[in-house]
Short mmCIF file of C-alpha atoms in Angstrom, two decimals:
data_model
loop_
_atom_site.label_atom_id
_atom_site.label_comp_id
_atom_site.label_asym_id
_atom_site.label_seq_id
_atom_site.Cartn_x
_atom_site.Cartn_y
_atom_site.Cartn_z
CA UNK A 1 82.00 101.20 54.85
CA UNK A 2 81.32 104.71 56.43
CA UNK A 3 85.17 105.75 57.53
CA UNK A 4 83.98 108.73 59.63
CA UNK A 5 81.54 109.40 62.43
CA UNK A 6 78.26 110.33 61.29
CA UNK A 7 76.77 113.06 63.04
CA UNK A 8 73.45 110.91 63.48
CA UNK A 9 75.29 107.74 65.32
CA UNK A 10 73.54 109.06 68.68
CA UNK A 11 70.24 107.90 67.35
CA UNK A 12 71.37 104.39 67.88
CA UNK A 13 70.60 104.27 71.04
CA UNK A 14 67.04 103.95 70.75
CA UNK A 15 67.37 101.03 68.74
CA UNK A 16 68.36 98.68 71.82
CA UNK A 17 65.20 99.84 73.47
CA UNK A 18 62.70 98.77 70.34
CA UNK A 19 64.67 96.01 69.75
CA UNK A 20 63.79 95.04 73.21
CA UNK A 21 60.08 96.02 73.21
CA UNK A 22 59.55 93.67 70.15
CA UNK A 23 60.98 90.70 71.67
CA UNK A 24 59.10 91.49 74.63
CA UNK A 25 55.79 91.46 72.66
CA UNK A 26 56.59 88.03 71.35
CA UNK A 27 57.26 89.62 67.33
CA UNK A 28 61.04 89.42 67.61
CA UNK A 29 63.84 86.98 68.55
CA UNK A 30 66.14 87.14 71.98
CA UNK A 31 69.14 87.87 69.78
CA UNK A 32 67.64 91.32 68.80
CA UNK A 33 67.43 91.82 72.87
CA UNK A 34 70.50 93.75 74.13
CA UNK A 35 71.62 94.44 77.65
CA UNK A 36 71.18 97.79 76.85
CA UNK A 37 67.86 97.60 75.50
CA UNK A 38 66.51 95.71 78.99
CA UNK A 39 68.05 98.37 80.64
CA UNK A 40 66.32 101.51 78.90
CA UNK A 41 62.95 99.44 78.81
CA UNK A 42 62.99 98.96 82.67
CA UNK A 43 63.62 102.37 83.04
CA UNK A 44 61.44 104.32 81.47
CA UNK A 45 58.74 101.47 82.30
CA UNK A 46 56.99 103.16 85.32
CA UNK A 47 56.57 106.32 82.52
CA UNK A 48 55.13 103.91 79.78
CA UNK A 49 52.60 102.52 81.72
CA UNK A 50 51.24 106.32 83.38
CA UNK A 51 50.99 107.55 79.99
CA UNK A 52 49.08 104.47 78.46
CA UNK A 53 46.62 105.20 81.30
CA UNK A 54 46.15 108.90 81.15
CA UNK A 55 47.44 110.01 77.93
CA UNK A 56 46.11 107.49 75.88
CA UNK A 57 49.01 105.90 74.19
CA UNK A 58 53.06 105.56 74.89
CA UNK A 59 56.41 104.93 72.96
CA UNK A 60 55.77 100.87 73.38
CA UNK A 61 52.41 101.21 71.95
CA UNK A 62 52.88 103.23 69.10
CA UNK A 63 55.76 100.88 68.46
CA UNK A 64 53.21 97.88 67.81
CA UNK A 65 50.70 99.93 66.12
CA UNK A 66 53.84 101.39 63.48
CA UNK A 67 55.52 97.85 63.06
CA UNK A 68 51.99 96.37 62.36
CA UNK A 69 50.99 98.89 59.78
CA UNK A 70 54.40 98.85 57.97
CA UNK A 71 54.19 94.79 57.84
CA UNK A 72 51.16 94.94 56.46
CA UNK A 73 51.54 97.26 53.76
CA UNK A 74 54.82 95.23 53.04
CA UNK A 75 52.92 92.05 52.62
CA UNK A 76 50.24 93.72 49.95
CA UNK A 77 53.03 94.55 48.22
CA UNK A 78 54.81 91.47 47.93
CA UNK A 79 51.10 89.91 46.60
CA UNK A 80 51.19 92.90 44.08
CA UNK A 81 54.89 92.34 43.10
CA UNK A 82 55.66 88.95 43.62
CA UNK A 83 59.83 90.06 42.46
CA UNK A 84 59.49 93.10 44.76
CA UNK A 85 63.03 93.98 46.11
CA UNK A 86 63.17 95.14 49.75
CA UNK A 87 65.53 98.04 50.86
CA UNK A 88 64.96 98.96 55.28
CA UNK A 89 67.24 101.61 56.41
CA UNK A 90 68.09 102.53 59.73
CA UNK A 91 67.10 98.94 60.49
CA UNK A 92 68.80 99.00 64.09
CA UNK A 93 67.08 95.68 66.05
CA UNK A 94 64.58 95.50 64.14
CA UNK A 95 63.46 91.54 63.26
CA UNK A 96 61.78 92.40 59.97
CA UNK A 97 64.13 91.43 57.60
CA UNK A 98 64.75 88.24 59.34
CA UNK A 99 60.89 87.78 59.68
CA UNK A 100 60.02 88.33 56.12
CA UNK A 101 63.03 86.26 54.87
CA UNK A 102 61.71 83.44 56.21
CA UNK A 103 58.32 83.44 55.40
CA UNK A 104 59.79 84.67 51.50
CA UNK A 105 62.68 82.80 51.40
CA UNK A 106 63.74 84.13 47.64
CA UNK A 107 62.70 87.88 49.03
CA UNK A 108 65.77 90.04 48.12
CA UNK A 109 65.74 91.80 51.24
CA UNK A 110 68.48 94.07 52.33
CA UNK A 111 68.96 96.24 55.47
CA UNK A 112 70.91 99.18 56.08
CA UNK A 113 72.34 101.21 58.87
CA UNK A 114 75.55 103.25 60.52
CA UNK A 115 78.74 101.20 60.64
CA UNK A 116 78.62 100.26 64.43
CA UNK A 117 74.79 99.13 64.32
CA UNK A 118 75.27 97.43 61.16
CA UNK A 119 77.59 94.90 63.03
CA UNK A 120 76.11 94.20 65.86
CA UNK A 121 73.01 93.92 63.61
CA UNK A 122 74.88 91.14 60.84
CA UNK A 123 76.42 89.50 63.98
CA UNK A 124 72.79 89.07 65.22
CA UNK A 125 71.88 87.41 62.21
CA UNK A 126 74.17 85.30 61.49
CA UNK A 127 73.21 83.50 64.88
CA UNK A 128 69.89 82.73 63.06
CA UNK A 129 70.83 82.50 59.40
CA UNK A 130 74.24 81.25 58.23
CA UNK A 131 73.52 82.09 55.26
CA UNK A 132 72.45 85.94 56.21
CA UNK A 133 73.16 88.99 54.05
CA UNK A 134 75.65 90.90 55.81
CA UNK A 135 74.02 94.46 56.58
CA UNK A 136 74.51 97.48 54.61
CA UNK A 137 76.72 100.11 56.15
CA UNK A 138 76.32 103.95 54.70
CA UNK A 139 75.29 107.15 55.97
CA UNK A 140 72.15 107.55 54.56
CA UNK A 141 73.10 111.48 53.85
CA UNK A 142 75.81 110.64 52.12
CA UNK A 143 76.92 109.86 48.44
CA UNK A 144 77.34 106.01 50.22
CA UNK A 145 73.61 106.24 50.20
CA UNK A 146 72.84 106.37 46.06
CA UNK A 147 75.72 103.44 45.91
CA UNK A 148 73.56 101.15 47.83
CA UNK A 149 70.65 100.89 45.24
CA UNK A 150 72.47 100.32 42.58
CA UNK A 151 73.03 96.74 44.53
CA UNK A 152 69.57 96.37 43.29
CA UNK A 153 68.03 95.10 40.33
CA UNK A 154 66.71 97.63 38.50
CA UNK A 155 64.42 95.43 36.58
CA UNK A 156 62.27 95.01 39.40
CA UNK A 157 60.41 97.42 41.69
CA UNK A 158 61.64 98.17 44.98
CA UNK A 159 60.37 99.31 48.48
CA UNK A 160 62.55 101.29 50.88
CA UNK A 161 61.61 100.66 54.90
CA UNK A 162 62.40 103.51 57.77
CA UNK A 163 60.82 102.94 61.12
CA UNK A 164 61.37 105.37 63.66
CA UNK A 165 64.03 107.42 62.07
CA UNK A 166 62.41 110.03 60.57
CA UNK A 167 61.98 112.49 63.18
CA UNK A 168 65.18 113.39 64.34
CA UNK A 169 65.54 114.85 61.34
CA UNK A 170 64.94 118.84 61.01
CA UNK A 171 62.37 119.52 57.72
CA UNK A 172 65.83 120.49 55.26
CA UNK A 173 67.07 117.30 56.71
CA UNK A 174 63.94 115.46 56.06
CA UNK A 175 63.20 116.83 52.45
CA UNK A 176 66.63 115.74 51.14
CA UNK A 177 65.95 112.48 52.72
CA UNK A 178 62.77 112.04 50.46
CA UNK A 179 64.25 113.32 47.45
CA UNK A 180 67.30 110.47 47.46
CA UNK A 181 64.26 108.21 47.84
CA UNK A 182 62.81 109.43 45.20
CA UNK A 183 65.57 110.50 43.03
CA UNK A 184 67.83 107.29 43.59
CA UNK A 185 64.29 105.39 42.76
CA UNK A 186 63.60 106.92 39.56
CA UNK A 187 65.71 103.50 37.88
CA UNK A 188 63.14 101.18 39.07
CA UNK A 189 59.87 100.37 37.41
CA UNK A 190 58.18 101.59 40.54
CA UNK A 191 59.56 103.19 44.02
CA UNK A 192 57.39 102.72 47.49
CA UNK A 193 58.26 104.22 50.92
CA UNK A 194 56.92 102.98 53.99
CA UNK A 195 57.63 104.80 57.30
CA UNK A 196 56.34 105.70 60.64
CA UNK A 197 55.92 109.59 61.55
CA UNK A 198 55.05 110.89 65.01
CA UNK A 199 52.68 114.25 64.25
CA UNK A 200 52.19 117.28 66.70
CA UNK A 201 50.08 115.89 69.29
CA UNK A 202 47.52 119.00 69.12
CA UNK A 203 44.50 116.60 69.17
CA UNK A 204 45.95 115.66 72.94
CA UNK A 205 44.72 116.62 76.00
CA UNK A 206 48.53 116.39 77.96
CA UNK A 207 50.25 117.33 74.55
CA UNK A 208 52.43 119.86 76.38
CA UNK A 209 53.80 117.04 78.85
CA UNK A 210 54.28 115.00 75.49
CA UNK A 211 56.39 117.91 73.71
CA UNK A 212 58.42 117.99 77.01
CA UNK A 213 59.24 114.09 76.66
CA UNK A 214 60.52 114.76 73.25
CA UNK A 215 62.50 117.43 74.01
CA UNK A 216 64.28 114.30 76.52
CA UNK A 217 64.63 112.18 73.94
CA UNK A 218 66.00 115.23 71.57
CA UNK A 219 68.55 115.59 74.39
CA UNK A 220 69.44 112.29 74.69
CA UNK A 221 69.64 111.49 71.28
CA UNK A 222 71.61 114.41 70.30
CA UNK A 223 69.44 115.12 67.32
CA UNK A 224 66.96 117.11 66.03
CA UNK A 225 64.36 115.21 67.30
CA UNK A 226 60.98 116.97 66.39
CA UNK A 227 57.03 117.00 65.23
CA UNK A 228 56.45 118.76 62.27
CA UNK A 229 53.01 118.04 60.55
CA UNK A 230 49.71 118.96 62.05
CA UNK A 231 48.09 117.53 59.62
CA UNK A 232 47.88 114.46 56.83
CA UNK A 233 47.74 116.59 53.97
CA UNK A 234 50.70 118.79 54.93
CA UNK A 235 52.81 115.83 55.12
CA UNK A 236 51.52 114.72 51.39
CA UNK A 237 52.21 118.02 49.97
CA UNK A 238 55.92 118.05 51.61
CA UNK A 239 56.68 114.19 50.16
CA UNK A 240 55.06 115.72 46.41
CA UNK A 241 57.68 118.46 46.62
CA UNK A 242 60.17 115.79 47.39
CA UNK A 243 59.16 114.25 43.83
CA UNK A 244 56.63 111.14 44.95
CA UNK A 245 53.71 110.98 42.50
CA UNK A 246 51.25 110.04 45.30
CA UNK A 247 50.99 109.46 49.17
CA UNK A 248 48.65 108.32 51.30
CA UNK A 249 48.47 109.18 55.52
CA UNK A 250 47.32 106.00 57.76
CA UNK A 251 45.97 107.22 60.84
CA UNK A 252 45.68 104.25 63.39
CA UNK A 253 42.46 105.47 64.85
CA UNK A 254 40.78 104.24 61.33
CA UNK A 255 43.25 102.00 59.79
CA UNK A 256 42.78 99.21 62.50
CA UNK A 257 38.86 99.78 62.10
CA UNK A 258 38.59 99.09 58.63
CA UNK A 259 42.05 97.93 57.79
CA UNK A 260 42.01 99.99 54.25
CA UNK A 261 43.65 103.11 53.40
CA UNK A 262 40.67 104.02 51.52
CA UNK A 263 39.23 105.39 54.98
CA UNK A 264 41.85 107.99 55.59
CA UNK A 265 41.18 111.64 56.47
CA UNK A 266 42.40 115.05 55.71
CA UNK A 267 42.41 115.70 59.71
CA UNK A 268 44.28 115.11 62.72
CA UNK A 269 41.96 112.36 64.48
CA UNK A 270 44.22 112.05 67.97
CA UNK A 271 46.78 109.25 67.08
CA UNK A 272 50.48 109.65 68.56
CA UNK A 273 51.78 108.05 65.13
CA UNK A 274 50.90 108.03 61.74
CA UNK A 275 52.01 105.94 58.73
CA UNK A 276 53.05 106.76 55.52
CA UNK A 277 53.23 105.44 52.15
CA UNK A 278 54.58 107.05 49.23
CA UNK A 279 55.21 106.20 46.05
CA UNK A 280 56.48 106.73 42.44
CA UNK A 281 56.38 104.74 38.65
CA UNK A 282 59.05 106.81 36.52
CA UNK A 283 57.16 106.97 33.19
CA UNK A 284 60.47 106.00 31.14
CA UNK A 285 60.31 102.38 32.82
CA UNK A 286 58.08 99.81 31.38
CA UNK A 287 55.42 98.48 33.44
CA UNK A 288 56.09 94.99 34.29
CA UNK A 289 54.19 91.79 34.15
CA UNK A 290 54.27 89.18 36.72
#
C-alpha cells in the first residue's frame, strides 16, 4: 500500500466520469456509476453533444471507440495465449476486468491503481464477485510498481492495460513509464501493451478550440495533461527507444473499416484517439507451447 500522496491522485477524477459513460452505453455495471461521475457527465453534456456535431467526435465517443479497440485486441490475445496473464493499471471504473473475468473465468486478471481508487474500485467488486481479487494499490512511478509483476507468473506471457492515463503524463514522464513496461516485462516469455493515446488534433478543422479544452482538463486535473505525437510513426520510434521490439498505431478511421491492423498508416488520418500496441519476446525466454 502507497503510504504517501502521489502527485498524480488528481487524475482520479476523471475516472467517475468514464465510469459513468460506460454504464450509460450499456458496457458497464451501475456499481461502476458514482454520484460523482453523473454529476461531471451532466455537466459537460451540453459540450459533448456540440462537439459530436461540429467537431466530429467528443470525450464520450472516443471513449467507446478506445474501450472497443483495447477489448478487442485483448480477446486475440487470449485466442493466441490461452494462459495469458492480464495486468490493467490505472483501472479507475473501468468494468473490464470484471467483464473479461466472467466470460474467462480462470483469466488471471489483476487491476491496479492509487490507494484511494483502488478501494472504492475492490469495494465495487466485491458487490459483484465475492470471490473478487482485491485491487492492486502502487504508484505506478514508484519502486511499488516493479513489486507488482513479480505477483505474476513468469512462466506465462503477460499483457499490461492503460486506458486513458497516458496523457497526463509529460514525454520524460511517459518514456520512463514505457521502459518499466518494458524493463519489468523482460521475465516473461512475451510482454504486450495496450493503451489509448489522444494525438495533436492537426488534421482538425476546430483543433485550436480542442487544445483549449485540454488545457481545462490539464487544469482540472492538476497534471500534465498534453498531445504529443503528430504522427503514428513518431509514437513507434518513442515506444522502440523505450525498449519494445515492435509497435503498431490503430487509427479508428481504418481500424473499424477493416478491423485489422494490417491497414494502418504512417499518417495522421483525422481521429481524436489512437490505439496502441506494443510489444516485446526477451530472447533468453523460451517460446512456449499451448
Amino acid at each position: 500500500m502507497t503510504e504517501g500522496l502521489s502527485q498524480h491522485r488528481h487524475i482520479s477524477f476523471t475516472a467517475h466520469y468514464t465510469g459513468y459513460i460506460w454504464y450509460q452505453m450499456g458496457i458497464s455495471n451501475a456499481v461502476f456509476a458514482t454520484a460523482k461521475g453523473k454529476f461531471l457527465a451532466k455537466l459537460v453534456h451540453p459540450l459533448e453533444s456540440w462537439a459530436e456535431r461540429y467537431v466530429g467526435g467528443s470525450m464520450r465517443s472516443t471513449l467507446k471507440q478506445r474501450h472497443r479497440m483495447i477489448d478487442e485486441h485483448l480477446y486475440q490475445l487470449i485466442a493466441q495465449h490461452p494462459q495469458l496473464q492480464v495486468l490493467e493499471i490505472a483501472c479507475g471504473l473501468s468494468p473490464r476486468g470484471w467483464s473479461f473475468r466472467r466470460k474467462f473465468p480462470n483469466l488471471v486478471y489483476r487491476e491496479l491503481d492509487l490507494p484511494e481508487m483502488a478501494h472504492v474500485k475492490t469495494q465495487a467488486l466485491q458487490q459483484l464477485e465475492s470471490n473478487s481479487p482485491q485491487v492492486f494499490s502502487a504508484d505506478i512511478f514508484s519502486d511499488e510498481f516493479t513489486q507488482v509483476f513479480q505477483k505474476f507468473d513468469t512462466r506465462f506471457p503477460l499483457v499490461v492495460i492503460s486506458e486513458g492515463l497516458i496523457n497526463y503524463f509529460d514525454k520524460t514522464l511517459l518514456a520512463q513509464l514505457f521502459q518499466a513496461i518494458n524493463h519489468n516485462g523482460q521475465h516473461f516469455p512475451e510482454i504486450h501493451y495496450l493503451s489509448d493515446i489522444y494525438p495533436e488534433p492537426v488534421k482538425n478543422k476546430l483543433a485550436h478550440i480542442i487544445w483549449s479544452s485540454s488545457k481545462l482538463l490539464k487544469m482540472m486535473s492538476r497534471s500534465a495533461f498534453s498531445f504529443h505525437f503528430t504522427q503514428p510513426n513518431e509514437l513507434q520510434h518513442f515506444l522502440q527507444d523505450a525498449g519494445f521490439q515492435t509497435s503498431s498505431i490503430i487509427q479508428p478511421k481504418l481500424y473499424f473499416q477493416a478491423q485489422t491492423d494490417e491497414n494502418t498508416s504512417e499518417e495522421h488520418l483525422g481521429d481524436l484517439v489512437w490505439m496502441l500496441h506494443a510489444s516485446s519476446k526477451p530472447a533468453s525466454q523460451p517460446t512456449l507451447k499451448y
